[in-house]
Short mmCIF file of C-alpha atoms (C1' of nucleotides) in Angstrom, two decimals:
data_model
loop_
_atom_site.label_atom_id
_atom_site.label_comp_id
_atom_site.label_asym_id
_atom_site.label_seq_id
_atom_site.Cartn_x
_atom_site.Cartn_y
_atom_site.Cartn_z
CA UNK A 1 -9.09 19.23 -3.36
CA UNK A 2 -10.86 15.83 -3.29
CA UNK A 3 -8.18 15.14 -5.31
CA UNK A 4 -5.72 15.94 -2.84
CA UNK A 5 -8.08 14.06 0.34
CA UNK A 6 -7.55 11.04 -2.57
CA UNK A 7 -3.95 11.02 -2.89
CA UNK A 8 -3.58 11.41 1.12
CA UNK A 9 -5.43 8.16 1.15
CA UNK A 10 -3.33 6.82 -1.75
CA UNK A 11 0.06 7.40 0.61
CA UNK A 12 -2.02 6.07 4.01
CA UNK A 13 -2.62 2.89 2.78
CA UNK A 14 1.02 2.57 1.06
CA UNK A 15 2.11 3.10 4.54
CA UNK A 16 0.44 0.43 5.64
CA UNK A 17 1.26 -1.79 3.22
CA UNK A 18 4.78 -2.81 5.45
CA UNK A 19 4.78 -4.87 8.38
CA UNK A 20 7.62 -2.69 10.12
CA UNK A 21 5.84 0.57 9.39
CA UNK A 22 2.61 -0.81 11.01
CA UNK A 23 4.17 -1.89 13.92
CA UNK A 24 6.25 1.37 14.24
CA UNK A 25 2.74 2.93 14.33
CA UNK A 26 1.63 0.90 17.17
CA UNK A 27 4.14 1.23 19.10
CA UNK A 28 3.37 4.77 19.26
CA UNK A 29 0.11 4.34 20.55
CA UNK A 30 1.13 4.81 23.65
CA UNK A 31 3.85 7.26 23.90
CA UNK A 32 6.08 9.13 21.44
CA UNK A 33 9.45 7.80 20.88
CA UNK A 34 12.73 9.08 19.61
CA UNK A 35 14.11 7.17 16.38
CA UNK A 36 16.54 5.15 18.79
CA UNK A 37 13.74 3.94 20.38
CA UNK A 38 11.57 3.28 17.34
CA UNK A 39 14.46 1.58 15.64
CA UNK A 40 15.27 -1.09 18.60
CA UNK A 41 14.18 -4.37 17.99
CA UNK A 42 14.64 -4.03 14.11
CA UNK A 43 18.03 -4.95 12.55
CA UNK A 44 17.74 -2.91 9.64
CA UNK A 45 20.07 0.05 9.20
CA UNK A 46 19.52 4.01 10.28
CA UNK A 47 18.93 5.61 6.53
CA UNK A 48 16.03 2.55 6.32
CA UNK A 49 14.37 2.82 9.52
CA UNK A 50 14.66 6.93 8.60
CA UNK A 51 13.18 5.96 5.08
CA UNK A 52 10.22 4.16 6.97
CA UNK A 53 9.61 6.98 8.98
CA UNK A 54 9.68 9.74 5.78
CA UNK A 55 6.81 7.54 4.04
CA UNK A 56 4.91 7.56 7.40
CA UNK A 57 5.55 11.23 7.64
CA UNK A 58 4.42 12.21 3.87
CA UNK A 59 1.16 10.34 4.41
CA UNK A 60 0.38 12.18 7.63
CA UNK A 61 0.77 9.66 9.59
CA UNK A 62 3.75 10.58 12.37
CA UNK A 63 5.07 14.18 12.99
CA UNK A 64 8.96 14.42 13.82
CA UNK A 65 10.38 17.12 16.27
CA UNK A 66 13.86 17.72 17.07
CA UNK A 67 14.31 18.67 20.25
CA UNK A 68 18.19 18.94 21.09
CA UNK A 69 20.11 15.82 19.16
CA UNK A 70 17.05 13.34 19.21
CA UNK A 71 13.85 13.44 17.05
CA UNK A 72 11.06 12.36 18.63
CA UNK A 73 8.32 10.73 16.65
CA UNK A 74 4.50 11.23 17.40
CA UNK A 75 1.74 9.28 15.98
CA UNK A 76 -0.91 11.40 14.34
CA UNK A 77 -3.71 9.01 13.87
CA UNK A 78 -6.06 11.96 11.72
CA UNK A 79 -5.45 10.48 8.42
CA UNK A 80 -6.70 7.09 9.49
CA UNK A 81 -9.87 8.41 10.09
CA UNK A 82 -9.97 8.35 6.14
CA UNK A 83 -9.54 4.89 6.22
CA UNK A 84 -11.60 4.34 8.42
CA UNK A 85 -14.46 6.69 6.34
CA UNK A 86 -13.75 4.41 3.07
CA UNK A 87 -14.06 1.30 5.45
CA UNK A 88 -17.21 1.92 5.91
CA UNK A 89 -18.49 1.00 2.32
CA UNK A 90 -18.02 -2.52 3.35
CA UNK A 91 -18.77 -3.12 6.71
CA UNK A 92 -22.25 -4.55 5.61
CA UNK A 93 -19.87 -7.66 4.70
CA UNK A 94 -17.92 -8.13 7.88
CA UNK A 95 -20.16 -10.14 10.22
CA UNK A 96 -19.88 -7.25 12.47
CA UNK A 97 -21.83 -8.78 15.63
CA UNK A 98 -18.88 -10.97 15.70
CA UNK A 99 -16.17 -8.48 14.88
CA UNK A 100 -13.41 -6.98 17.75
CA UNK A 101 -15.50 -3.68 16.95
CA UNK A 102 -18.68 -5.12 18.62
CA UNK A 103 -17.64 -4.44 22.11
CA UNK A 104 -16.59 -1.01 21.40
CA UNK A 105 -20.14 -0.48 19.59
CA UNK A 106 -21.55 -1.64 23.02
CA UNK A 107 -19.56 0.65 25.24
CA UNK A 108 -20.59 3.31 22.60
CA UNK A 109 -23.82 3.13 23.22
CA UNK A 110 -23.76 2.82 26.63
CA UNK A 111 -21.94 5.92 26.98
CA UNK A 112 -25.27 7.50 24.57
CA UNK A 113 -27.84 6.11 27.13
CA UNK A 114 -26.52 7.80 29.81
CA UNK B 1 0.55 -18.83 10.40
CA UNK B 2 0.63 -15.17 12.29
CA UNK B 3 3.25 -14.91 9.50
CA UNK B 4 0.85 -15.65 6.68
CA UNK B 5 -2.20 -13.13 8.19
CA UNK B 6 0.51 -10.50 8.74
CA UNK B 7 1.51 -11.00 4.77
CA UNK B 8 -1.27 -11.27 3.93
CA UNK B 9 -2.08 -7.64 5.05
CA UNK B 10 0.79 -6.17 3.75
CA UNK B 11 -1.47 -7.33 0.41
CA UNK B 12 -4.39 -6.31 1.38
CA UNK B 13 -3.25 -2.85 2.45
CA UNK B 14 -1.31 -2.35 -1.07
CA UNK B 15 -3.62 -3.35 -2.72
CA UNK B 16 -6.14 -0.70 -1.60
CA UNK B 17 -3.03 2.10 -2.37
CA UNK B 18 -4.02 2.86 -5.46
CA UNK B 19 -6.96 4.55 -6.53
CA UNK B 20 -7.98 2.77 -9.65
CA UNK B 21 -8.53 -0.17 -7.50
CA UNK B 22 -10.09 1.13 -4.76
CA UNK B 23 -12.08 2.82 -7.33
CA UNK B 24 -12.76 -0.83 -8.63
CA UNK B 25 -13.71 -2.35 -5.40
CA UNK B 26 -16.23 0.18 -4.82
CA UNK B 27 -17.86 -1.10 -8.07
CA UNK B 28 -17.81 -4.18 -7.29
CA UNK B 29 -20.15 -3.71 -4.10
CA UNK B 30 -23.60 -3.57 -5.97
CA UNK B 31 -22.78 -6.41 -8.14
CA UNK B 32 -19.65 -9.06 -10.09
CA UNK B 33 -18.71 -7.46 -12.83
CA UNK B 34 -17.26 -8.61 -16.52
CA UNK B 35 -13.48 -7.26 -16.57
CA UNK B 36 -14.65 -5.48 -19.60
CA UNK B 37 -17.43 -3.88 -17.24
CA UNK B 38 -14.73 -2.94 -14.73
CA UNK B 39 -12.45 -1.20 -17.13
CA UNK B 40 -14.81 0.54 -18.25
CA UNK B 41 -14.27 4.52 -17.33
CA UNK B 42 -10.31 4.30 -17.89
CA UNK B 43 -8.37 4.61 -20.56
CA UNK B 44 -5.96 2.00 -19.30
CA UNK B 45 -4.87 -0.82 -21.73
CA UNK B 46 -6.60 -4.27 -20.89
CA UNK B 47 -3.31 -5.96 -19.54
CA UNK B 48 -2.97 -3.05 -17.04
CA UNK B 49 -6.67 -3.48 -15.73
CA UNK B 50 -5.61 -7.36 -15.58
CA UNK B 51 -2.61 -6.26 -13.78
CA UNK B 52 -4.28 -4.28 -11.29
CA UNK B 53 -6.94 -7.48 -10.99
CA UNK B 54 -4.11 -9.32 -10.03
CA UNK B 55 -3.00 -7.56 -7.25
CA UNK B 56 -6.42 -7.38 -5.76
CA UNK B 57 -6.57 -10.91 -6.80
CA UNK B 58 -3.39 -11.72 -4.03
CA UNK B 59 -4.64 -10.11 -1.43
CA UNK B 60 -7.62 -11.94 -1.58
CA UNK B 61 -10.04 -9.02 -2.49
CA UNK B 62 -11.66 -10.86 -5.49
CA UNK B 63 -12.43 -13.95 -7.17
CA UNK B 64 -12.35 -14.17 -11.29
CA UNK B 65 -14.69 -17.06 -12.50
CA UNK B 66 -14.87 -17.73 -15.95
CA UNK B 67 -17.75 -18.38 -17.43
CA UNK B 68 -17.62 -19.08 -21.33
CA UNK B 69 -14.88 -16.34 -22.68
CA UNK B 70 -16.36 -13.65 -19.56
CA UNK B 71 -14.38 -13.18 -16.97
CA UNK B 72 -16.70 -12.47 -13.87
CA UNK B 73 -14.98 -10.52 -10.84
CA UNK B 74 -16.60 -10.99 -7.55
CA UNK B 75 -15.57 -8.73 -4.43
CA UNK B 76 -14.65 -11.20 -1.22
CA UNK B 77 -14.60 -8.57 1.27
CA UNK B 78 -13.38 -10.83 3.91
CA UNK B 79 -9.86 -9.80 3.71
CA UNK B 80 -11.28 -6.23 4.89
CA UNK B 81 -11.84 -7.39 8.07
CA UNK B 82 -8.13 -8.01 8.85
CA UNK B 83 -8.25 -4.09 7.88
CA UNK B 84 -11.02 -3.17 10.29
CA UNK B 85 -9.34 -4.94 13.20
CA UNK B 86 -6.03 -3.79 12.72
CA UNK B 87 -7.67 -0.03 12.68
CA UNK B 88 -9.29 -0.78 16.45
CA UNK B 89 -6.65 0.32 17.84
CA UNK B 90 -6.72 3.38 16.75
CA UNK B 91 -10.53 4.12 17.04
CA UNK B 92 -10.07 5.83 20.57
CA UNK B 93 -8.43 9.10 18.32
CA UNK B 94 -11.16 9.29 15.63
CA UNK B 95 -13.99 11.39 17.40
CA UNK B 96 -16.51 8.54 16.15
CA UNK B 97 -19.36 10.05 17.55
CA UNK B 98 -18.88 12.51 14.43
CA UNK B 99 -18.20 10.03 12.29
CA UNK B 100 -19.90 8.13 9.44
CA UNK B 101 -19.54 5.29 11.60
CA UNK B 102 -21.87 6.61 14.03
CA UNK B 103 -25.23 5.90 12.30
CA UNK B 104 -24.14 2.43 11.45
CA UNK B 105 -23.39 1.55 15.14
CA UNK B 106 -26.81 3.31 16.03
CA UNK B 107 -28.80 1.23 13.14
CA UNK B 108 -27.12 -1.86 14.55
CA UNK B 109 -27.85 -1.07 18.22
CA UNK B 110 -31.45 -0.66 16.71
CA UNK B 111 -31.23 -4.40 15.06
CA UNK B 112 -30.40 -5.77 18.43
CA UNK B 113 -32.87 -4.27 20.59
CA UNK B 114 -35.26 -5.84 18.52
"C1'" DT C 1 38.36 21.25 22.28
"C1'" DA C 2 37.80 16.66 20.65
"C1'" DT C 3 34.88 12.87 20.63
"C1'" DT C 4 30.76 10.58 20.78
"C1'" DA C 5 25.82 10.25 19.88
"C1'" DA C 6 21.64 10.84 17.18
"C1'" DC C 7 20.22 11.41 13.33
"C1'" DT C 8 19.78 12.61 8.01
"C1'" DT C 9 21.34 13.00 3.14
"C1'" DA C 10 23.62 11.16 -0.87
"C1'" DG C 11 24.07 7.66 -3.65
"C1'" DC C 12 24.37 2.83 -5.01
"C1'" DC C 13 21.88 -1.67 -6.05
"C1'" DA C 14 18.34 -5.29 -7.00
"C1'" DT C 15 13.52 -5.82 -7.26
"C1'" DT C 16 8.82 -4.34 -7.89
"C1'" DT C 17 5.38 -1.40 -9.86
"C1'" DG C 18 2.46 0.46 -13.34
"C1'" DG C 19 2.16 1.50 -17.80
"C1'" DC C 20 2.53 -0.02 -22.71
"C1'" DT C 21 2.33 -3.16 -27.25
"C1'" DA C 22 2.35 -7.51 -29.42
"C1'" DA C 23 1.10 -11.99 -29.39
"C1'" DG C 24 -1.26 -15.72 -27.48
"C1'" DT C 25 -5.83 -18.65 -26.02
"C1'" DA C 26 -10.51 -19.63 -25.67
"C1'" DT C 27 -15.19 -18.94 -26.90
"C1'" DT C 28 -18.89 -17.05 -29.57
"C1'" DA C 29 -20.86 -15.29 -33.78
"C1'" DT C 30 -21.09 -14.95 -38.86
"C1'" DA D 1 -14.41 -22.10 -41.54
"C1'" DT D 2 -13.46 -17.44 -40.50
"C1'" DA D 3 -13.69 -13.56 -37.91
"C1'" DA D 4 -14.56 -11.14 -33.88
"C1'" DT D 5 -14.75 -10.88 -28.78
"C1'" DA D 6 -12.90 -11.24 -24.14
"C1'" DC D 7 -9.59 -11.88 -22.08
"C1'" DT D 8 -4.36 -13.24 -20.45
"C1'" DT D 9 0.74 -13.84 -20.96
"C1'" DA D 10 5.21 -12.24 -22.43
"C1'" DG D 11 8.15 -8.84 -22.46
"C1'" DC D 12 9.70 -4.07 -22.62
"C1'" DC D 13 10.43 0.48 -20.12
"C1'" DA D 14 10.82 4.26 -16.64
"C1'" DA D 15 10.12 5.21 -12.03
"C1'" DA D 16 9.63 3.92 -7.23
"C1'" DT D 17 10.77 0.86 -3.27
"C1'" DG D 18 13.56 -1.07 0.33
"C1'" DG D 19 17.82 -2.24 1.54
"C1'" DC D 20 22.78 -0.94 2.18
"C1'" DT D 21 27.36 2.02 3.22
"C1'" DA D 22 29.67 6.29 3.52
"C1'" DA D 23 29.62 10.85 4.57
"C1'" DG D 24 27.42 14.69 6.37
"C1'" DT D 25 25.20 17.81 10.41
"C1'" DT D 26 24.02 19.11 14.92
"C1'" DA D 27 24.08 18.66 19.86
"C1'" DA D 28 25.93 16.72 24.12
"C1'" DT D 29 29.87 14.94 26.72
"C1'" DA D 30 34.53 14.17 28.30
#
DNA sequence: TATTAACTTAGCCATTTGGCTAAGTATTAT
DNA sequence: ATAATACTTAGCCAAATGGCTAAGTTAATA
């Protein structure tokens, strides 16, 4: 089972690992997108931008739905959270005053003094 | 130079896709470590421990030093923090007031109202 | 109904990965 | 001086990756 959780985490950060897939990912921040949409910009063929997607989709990371001829892609951030978890191990090292994350600690706990 | 970072995360991010060397890393918190030291605990041949020191090597993860016919392996952690900022984005999904993040932020808050 | 559009699957290819053994290269110990 | 220790490099292998084209499949359009 933790085996499972470790493999997950295995496939996560393979997904990672490629420029295009991260920047697929945040591009769906903000909205879902069908594959068209996903693959504009990039001049790599259909099957590769499809490929992309199936790694994303085997670590958890996006969830496809067909809904008439076009698949629409959603981000599901979940299994980040597990990157996020083994992160933490290390944060002692970042200089984390200085780190982007500092002003969302400070609007963190903000929000716990109210 | 973007270029370089960006690569340089593609590294860092396969780098920590396999568990072995995550499982490495994590050893390498408390203190350097001989590569006999590290490989201790697997059954993998001495060339595929050196292998996987490599990798970790190119993304910048560690540092071998030799020091008479001992290998030392220090964890720079540094690279992380590319990790950590590229996962900001994504922090608004996590619930992180349930996560293990949560004391951290609360020990720093702590530190600073000191 | 025939065509176009939006994809995926099948299958090829070169390269990389992750494992191994065998053979180095230093350095320390006997 | 020899042997043992702590590694790495060279080179092999099977499997996976990332790219492609060609050929599906399914749904919408003309």
């Amino acid at each position: 089972m933790a085996k499972l959780i470790e493999n997950q985490l295995d496939n996560v950060f393979f997904a990672l690992s490629h420029p295009t897939r991260r920047q697929m990912l945040d591009r769906l921040i903000d909205s879902d997108l069908s594959v068209t949409d996903i693959s504009r910009g990039y001049n790599s063929s259909g099957p590769t931008i499809s490929k992309h997607l199936r790694v994303m989709e085997s670590a958890g990371l996006i969830q496809r739905t067909k809904r008439g001829r076009v698949h629409w892609v959603q981000l599901k951030p979940e299994p980040l959270k597990g990157v996020g978890d083994w992160m933490t191990q290390y944060k002692k090292f970042w200089d984390i005053s200085l780190s982007s994350l500092d002003s969302y600690l400070n609007k963190i706990s903000r929000k716990k003094e109210k």
